[in-house]
Short mmCIF file of C-alpha atoms and ligand atoms in Angstrom, two decimals:
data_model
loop_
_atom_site.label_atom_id
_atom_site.label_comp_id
_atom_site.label_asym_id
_atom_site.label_seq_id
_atom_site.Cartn_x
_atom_site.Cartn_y
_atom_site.Cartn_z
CA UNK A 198 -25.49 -16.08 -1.71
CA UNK A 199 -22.05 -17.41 -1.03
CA UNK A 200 -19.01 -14.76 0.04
CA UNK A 201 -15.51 -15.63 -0.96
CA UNK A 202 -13.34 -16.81 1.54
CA UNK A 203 -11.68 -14.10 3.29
CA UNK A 204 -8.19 -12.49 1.96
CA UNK A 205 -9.44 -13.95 -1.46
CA UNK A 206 -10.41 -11.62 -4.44
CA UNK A 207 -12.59 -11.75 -7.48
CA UNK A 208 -11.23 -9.92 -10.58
CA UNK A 209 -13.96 -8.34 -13.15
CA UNK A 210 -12.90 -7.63 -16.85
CA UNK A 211 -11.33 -4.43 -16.14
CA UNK A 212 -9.27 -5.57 -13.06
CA UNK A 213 -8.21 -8.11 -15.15
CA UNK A 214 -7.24 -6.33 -18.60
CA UNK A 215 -4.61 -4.42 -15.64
CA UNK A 216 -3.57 -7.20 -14.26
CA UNK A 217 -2.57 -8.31 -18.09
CA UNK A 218 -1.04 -5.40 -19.29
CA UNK A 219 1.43 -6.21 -16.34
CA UNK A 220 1.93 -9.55 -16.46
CA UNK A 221 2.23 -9.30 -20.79
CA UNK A 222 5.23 -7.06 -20.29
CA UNK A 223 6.94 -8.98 -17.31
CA UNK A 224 6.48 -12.25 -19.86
CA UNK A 225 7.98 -9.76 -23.00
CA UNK A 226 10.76 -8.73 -20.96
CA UNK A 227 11.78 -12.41 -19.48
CA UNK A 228 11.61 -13.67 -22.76
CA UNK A 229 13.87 -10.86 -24.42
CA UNK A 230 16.12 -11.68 -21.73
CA UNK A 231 16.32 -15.36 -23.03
CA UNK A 232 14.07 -16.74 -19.88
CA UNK A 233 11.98 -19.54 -20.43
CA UNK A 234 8.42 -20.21 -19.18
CA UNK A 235 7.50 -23.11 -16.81
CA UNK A 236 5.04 -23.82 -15.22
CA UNK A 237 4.42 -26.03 -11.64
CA UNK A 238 1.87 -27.35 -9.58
CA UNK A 239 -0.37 -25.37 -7.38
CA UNK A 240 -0.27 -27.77 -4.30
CA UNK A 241 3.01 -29.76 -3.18
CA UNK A 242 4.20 -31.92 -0.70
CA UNK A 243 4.32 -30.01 2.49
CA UNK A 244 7.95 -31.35 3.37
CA UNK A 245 9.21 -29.47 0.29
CA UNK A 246 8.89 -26.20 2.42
CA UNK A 247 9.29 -27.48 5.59
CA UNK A 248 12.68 -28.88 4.00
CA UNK A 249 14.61 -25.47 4.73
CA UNK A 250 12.44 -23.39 6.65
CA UNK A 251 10.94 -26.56 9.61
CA UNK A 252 7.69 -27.09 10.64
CA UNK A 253 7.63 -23.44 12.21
CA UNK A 254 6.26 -22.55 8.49
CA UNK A 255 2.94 -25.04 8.58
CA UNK A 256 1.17 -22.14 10.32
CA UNK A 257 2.16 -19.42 7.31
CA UNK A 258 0.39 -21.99 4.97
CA UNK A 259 -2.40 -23.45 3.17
CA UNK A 260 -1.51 -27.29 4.08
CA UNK A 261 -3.86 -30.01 4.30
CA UNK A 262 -3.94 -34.04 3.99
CA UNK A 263 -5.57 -35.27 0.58
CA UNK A 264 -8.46 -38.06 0.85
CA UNK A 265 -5.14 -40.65 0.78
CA UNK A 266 -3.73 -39.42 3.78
CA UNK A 267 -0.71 -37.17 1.87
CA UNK A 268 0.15 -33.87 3.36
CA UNK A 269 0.08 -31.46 1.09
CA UNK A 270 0.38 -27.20 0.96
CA UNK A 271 -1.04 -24.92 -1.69
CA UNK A 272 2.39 -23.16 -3.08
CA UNK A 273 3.39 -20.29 -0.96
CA UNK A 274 5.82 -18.97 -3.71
CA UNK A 275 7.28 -20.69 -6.98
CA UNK A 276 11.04 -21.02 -6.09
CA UNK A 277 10.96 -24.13 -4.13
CA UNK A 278 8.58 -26.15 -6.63
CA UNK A 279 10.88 -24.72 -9.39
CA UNK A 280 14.17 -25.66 -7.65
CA UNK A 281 12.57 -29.41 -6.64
CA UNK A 282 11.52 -29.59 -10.80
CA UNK A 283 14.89 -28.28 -11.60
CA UNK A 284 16.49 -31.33 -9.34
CA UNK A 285 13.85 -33.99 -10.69
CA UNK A 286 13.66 -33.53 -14.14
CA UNK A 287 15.77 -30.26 -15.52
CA UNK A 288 19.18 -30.89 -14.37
CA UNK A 289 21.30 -32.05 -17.85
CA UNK A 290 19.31 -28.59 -19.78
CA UNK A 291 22.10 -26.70 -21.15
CA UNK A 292 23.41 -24.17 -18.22
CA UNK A 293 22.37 -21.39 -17.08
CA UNK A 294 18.47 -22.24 -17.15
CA UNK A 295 17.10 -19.07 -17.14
CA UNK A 296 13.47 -19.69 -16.17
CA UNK A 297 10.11 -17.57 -15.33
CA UNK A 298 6.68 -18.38 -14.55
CA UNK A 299 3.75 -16.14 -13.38
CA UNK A 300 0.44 -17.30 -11.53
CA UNK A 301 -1.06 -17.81 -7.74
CA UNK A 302 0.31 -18.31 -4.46
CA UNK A 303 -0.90 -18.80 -1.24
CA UNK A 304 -0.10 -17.83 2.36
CA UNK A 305 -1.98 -17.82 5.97
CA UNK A 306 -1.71 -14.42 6.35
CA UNK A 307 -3.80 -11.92 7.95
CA UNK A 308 -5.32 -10.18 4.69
CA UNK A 309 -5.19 -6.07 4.72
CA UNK A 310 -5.00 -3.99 1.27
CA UNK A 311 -2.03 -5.33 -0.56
CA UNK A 312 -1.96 -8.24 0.97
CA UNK A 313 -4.30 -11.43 0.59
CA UNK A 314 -4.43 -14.91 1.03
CA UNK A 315 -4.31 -16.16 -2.59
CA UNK A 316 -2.05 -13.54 -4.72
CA UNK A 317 -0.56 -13.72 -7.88
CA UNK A 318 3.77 -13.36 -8.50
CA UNK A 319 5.71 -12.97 -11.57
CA UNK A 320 8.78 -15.12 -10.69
CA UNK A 321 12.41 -15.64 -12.24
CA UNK A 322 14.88 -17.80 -11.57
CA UNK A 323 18.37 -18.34 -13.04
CA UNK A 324 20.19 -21.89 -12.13
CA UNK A 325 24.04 -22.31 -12.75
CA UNK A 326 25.34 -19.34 -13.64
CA UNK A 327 28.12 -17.83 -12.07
CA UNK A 328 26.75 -15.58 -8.95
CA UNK A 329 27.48 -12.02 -10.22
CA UNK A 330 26.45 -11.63 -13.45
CA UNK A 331 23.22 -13.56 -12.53
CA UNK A 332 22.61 -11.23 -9.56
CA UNK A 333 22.62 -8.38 -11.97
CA UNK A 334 20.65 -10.34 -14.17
CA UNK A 335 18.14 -11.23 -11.97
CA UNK A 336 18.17 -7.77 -10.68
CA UNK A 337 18.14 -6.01 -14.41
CA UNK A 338 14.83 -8.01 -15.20
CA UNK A 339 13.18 -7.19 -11.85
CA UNK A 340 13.82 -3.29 -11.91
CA UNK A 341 13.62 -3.24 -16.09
CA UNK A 342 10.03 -4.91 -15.56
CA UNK A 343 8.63 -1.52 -13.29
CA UNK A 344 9.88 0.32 -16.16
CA UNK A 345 8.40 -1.39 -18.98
CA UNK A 346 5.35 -0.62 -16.96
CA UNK A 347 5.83 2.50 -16.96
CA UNK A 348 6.90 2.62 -13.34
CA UNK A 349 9.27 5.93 -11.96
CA UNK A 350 9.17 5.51 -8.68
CA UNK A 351 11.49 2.30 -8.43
CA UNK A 352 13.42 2.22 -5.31
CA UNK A 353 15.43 -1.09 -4.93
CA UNK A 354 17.15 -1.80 -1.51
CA UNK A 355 20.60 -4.49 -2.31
CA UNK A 356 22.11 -6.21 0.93
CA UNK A 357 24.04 -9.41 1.26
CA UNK A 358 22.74 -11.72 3.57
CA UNK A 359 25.85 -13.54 3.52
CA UNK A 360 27.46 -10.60 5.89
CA UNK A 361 25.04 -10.97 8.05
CA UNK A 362 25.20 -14.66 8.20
CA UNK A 363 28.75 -14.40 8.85
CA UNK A 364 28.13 -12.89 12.06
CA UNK A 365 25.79 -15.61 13.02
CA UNK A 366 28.41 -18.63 13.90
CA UNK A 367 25.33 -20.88 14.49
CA UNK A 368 23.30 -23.82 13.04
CA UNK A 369 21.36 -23.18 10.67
CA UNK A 370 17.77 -23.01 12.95
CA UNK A 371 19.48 -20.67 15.17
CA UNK A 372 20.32 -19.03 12.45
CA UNK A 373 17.27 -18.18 10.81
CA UNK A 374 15.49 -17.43 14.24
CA UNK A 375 18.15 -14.26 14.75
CA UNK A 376 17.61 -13.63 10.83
CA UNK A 377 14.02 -13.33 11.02
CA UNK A 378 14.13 -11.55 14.26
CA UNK A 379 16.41 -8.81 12.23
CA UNK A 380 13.99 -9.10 9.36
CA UNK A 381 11.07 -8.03 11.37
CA UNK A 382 13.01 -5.52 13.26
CA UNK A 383 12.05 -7.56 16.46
CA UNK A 384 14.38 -6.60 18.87
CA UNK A 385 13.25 -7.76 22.27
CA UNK A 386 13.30 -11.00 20.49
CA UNK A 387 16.69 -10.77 18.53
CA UNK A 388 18.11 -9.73 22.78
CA UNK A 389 16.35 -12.99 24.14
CA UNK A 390 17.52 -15.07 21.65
CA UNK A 391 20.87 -13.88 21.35
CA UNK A 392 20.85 -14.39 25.22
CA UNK A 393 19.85 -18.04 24.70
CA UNK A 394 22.80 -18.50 22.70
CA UNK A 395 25.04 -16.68 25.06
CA UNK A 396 26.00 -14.30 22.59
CA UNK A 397 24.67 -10.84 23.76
CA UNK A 398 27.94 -9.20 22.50
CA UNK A 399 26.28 -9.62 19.24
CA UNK A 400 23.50 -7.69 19.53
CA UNK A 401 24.79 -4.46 18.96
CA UNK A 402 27.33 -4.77 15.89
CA UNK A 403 24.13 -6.77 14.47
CA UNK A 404 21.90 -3.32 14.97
CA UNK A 405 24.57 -1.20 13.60
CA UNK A 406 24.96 -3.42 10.61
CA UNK A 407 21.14 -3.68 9.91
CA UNK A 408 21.28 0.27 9.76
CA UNK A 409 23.62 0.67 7.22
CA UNK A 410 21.87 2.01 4.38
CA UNK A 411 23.04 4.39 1.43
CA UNK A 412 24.24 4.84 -2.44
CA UNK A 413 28.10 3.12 -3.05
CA UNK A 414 29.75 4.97 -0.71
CA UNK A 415 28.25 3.28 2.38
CA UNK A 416 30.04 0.07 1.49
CA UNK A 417 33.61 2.06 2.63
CA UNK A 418 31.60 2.73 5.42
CA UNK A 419 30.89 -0.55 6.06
CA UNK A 420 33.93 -2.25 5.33
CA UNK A 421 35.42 -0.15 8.31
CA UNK A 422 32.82 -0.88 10.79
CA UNK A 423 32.47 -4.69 9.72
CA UNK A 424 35.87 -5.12 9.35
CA UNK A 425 37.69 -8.57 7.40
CA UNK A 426 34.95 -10.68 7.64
CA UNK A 427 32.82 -8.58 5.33
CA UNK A 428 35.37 -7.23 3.07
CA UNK A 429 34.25 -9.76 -0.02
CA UNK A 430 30.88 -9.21 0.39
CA UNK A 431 31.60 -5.81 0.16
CA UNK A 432 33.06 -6.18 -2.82
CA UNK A 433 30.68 -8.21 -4.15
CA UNK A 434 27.95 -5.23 -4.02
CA UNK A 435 30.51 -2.88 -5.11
CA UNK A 436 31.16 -4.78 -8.40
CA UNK A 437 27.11 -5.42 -8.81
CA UNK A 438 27.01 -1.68 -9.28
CA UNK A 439 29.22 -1.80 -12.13
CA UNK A 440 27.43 -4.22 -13.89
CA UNK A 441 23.88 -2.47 -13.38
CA UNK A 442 25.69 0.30 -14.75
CA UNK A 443 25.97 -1.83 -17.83
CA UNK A 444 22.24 -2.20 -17.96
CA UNK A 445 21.60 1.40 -17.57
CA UNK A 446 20.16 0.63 -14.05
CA UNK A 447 20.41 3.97 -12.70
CA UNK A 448 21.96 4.52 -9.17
CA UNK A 449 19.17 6.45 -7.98
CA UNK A 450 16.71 3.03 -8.76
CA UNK A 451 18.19 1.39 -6.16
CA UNK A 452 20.41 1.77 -2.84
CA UNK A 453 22.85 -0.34 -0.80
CA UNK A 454 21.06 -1.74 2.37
CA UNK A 455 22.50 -4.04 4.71
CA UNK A 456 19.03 -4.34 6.69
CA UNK A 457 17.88 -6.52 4.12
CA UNK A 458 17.03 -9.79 5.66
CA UNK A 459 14.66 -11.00 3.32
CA UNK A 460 11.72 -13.50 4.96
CA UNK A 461 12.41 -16.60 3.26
CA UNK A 462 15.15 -19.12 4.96
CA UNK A 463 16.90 -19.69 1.46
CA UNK A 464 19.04 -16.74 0.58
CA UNK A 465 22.57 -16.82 1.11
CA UNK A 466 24.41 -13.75 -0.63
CA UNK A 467 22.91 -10.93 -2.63
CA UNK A 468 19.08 -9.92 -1.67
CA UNK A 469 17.12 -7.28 -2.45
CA UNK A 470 13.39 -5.97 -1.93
CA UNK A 471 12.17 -3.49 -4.32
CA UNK A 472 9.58 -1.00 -2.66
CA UNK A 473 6.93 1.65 -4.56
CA UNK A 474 6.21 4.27 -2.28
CA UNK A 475 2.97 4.78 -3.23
CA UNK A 476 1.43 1.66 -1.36
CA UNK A 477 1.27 2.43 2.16
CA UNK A 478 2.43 -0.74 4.23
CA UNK A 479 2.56 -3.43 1.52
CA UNK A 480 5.04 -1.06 -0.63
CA UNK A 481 6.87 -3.75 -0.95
CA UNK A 482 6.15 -5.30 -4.47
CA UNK A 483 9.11 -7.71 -4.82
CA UNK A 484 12.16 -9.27 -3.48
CA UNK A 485 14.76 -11.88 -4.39
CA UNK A 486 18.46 -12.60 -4.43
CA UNK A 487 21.01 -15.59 -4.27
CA UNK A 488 19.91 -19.17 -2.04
CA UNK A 489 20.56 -22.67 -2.13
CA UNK A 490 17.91 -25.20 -2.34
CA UNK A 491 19.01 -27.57 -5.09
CA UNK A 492 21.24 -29.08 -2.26
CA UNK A 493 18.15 -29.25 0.26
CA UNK A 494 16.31 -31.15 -2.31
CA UNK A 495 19.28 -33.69 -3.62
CA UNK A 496 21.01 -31.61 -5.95
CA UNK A 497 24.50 -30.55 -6.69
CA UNK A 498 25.58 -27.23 -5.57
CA UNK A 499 25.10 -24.58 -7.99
CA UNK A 500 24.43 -21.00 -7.90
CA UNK A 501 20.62 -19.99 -8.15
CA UNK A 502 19.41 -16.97 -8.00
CA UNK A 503 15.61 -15.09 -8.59
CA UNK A 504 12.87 -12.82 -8.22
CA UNK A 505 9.44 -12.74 -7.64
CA UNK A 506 7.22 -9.59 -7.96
CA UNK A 507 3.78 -8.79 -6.35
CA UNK A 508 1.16 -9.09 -9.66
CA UNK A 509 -1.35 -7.47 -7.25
CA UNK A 510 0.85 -4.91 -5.57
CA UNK A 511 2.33 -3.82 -9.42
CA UNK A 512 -0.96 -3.21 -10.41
CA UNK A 513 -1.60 -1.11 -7.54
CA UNK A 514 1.58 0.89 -8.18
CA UNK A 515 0.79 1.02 -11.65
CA UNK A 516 -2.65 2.50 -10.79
CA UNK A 517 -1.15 5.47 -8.43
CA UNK A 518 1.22 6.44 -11.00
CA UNK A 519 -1.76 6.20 -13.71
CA UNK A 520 0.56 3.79 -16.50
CA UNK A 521 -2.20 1.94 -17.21
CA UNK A 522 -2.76 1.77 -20.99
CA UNK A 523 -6.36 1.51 -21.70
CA UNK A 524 -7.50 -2.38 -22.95
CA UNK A 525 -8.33 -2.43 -26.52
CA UNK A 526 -11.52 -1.42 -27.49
CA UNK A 527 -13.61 -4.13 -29.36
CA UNK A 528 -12.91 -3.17 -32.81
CA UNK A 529 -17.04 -3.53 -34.51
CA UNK A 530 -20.45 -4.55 -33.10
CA UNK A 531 -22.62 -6.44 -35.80
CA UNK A 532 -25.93 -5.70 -35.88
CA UNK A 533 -28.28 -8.05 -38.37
CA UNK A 534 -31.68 -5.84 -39.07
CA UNK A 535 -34.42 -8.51 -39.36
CA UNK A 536 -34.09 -12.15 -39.21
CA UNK A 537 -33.11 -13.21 -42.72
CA UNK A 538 -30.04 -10.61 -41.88
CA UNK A 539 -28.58 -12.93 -39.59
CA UNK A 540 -26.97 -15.45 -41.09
CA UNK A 541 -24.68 -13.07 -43.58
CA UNK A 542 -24.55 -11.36 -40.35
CA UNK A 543 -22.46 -13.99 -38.90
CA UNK A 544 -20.22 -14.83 -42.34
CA UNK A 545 -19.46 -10.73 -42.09
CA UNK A 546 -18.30 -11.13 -38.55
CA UNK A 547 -16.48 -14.16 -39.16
CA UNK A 548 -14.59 -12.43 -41.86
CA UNK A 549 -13.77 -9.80 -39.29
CA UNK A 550 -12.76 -12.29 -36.93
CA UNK A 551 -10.67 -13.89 -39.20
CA UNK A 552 -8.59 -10.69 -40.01
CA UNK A 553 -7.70 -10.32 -36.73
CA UNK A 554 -10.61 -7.56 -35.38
CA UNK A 555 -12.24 -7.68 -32.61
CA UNK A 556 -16.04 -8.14 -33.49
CA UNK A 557 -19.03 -9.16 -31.47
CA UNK A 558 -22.74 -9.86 -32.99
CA UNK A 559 -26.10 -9.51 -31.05
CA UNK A 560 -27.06 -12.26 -29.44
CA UNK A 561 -30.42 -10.84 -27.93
CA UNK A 562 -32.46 -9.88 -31.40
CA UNK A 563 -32.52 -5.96 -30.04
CA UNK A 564 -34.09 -3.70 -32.55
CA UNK A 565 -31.47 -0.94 -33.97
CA UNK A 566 -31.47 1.78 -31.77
CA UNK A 567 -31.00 -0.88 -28.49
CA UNK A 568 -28.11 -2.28 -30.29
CA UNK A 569 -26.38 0.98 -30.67
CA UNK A 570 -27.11 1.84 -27.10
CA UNK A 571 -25.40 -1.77 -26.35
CA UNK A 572 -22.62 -1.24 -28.86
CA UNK A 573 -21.93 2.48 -27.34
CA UNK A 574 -21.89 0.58 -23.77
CA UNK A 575 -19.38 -1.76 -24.43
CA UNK A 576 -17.37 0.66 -26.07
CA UNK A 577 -17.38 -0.55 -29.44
CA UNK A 578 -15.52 1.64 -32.43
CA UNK A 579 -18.18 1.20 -34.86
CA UNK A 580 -21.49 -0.68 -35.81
CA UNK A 581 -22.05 -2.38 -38.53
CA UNK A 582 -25.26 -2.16 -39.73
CA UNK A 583 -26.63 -5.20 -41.89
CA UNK A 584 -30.15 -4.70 -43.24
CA UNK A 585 -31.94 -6.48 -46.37
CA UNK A 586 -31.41 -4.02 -48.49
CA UNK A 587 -27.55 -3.51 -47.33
CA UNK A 588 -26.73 -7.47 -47.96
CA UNK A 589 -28.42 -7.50 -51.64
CA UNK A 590 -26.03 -4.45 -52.42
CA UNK A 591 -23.00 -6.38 -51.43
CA UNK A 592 -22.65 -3.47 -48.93
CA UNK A 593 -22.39 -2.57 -44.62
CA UNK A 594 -23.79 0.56 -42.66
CA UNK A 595 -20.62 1.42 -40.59
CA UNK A 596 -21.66 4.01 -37.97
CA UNK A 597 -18.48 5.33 -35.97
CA UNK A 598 -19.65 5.63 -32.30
CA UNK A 599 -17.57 8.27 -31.14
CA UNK A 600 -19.28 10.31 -33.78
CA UNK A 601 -21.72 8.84 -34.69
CA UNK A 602 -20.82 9.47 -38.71
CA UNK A 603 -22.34 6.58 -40.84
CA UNK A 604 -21.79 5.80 -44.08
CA UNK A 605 -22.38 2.76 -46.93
CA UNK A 606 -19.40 0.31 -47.19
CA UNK A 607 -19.12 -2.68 -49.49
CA UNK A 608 -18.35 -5.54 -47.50
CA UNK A 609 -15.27 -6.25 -49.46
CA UNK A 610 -13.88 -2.82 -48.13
CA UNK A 611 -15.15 -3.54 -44.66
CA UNK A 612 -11.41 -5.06 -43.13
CA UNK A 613 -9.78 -2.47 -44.49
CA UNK A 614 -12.25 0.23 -43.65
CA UNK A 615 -12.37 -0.66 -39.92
CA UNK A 616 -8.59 -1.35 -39.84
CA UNK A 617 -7.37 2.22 -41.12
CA UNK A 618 -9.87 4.59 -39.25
P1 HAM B 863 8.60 -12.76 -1.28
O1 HAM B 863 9.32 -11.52 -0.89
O2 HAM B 863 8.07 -13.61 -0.21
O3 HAM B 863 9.63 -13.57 -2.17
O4 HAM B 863 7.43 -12.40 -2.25
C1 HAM B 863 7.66 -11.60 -3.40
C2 HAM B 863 6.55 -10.59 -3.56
O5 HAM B 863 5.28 -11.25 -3.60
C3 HAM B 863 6.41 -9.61 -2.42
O6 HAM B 863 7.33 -8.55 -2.54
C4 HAM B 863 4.98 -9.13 -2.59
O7 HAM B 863 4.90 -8.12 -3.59
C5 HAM B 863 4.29 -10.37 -3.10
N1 HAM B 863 3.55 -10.98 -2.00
C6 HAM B 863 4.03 -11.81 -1.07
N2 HAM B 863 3.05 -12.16 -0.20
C7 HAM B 863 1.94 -11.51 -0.61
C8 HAM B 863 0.58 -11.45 -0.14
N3 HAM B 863 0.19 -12.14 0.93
N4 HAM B 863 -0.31 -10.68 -0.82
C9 HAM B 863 0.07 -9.97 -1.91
N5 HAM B 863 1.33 -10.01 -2.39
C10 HAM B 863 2.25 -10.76 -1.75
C11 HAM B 863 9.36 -14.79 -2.72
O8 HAM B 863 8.27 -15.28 -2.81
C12 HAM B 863 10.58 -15.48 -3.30
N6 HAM B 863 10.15 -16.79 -3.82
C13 HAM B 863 11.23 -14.64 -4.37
C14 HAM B 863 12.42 -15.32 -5.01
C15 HAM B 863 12.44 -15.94 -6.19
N7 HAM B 863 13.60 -15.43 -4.45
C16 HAM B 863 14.39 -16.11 -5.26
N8 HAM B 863 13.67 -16.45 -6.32
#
């Protein structure tokens, strides 16, 4: 007996019939929105996320050298492998690419409920658009996609990192050390390393800031307290709210937050983290907003922007609120009765199969009664009963299971029989 390794999970047939009915209408939704899929690597070069974030970020990953010596990470997230595909290969597509891909990432982390080692995110990105209408966009898809699973309890927090970076006259390491002090509402370490910078002053304009929190009106608020230096990003938010008006995003899904540091060393104006309250301490299910990276990676400068969304933590949500829409049941269970039944067995349930039904067949050679008891186990609609007798008439048994009404069939009836019922 071998365990998995540890923050890992194994997902049976019906973890995994949830786990598509939320990533099928994430991939509906990005493609009505004219995203395209793509699809990346699982393992990378190491340097392409030590590139932004520095070496600080080897301990937060999966890295490892190959049997040629190569240092290599499993993907902690899809943005930077998109981003680095996007610089390689995708550059003359017509702009914007709008682009999505789902699948598993991987992170050092120390695994609790909600939050594991390998996970799975649903991920958009859009490349060279102009910033605002991409932010709402961006933000449209991620907040339409908890609705279209049947999510209510949505609450999206917006900032703009770019404020907050505008406070920060430092390089860029410095930078993202006070950043992800302010992120993790570290505050002995945001003192001591404001300190080390000689800019204590800072600290407490940078705590009111953070705290600012609220629907529209807070961004008046803000533009007195943060005075000049904020004003466009200020207005920035204000006229994001008019567009998700446009989408019919409502202003109770979502509030203005300027705490909202995101974790990831990318982002550079709008960001957002979208929280369902039902999840304890991983609420959060997905975050996102506006970075650069095609320049870290040799590209021009354009404006990028994107989303990624917990699989594991949606399905969680979607579990506490009870959307889950029951997987299809298997539509008939063939059951040959004796062994010159079998063969016309199997041309009846390829016919089936052909029309688009689910069918299955016994594989075992049960008797009748076993099969029904196997057919009323796997939660089959009906049985269809094939005996001697039943194949010289041209004709099926087809017992309903919820019922367990039978009746004679001829098999050219049988599609349509088991498709109206
Ligand atoms: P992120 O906030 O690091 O953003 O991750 C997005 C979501 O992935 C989180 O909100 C959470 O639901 C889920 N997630 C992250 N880590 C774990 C874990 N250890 N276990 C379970 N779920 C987890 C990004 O990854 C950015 N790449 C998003 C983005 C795309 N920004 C721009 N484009």
């Amino acid at each position: 007996m071998f365990d998995r390794p540890r923050g890992t999970n194994d997902w049976g047939p019906e973890d995994m019939a949830k786990r598509r009915f939320v990533d099928s209408r994430f991939i509906q939704l990005a493609e009505s929105f004219g995203f395209r899929e793509v699809s990346t690597p699982t393992f990378e070069s190491l340097e392409l996320f030590t590139a932004k974030s520095g070496p600080a970020i080897v301990r937060e990953l999966y890295a490892f050298k190959d049997q040629g010596g190569r240092d290599l990470a499993l993907r902690p997230e899809f943005t930077a492998s998109i981003l680095r595909f996007y610089v390689s290969s995708l550059r003359s597509l017509p702009k914007p690419l709008k682009l999505y891909t789902t699948g598993n990432a991987f992170r050092y982390e120390e695994p609790q409920k909600g939050r594991y080692r390998e996970f799975s995110q649903l991920n958009a990105e859009i490349i060279g658009g102009a910033p605002l209408p991409s932010d709402a966009e961006s933000l449209a898809l991620a907040i339409g996609t908890m609705r279209a699973i049947g999510l209510k309890q949505v609450k999206a927090r917006i900032g703009n990192i770019g404020i907050l970076r505008s406070f920060l006259p430092f390089p860029p390491a410095d930078q993202a050390v006070v950043l992800h002090s302010l992120d993790k509402r570290n505050f002995p370490m945001l003192e001591a390393e404001l300190a080390r910078l000689g800019r204590s002053d800072l600290s407490t304009p940078l705590r009111k800031v953070i705290d600012l929190s609220g629907d529209v009106s807070i961004l008046e608020i803000a533009a007195k307290l943060l005075g000049g230096a904020a004003k466009e990003g200020l207005a920035y938010l204000r006229d994001l709210a008019g567009l998700l008006d446009g989408y019919g995003v409502s202003r109770s899904d979502y509030a203005f937050d300027m705490g909202v540091v995101r974790g990831l060393d990318y982002y550079t104006g709008m960001v957002f983290e979208i929280d369902s309250p039902n999840l304890g301490s991983e609420k959060q299910v997905g975050g996102g907003g506006g970075y650069r990276l095609a320049e870290v990676f040799g590209g021009e400068s354009v404006a990028q922007t994107g989303f990624a969304l917990g699989l594991d933590r949606l399905v969680m949500a979607a579990e506490a609120e009870g959307t889950i829409e029951p997987a299809r049941p298997l539509d008939a269970y063939v059951v040959p009765i004796g062994d010159n039944a079998r063969t016309k067995a199997i041309q009846v349930l390829t016919t089936l199969r052909a029309a688009g039904l689910g069918a299955d067949i016994d594989l075992v050679g049960r008797g009748p009664s076993k099969n029904l008891d196997y057919a009323n186990a796997i939660g089959a609609r009906f049985a269809v009963l094939l005996g001697e007798r039943e194949i010289k008439a041209g004709r099926a048994t087809v017992r309903e299971m919820s019922t367990g009404a039978q009746r004679e069939v001829a098999l050219d009836d049988l599609v349509d029989v088991l498709r109206d019922v």
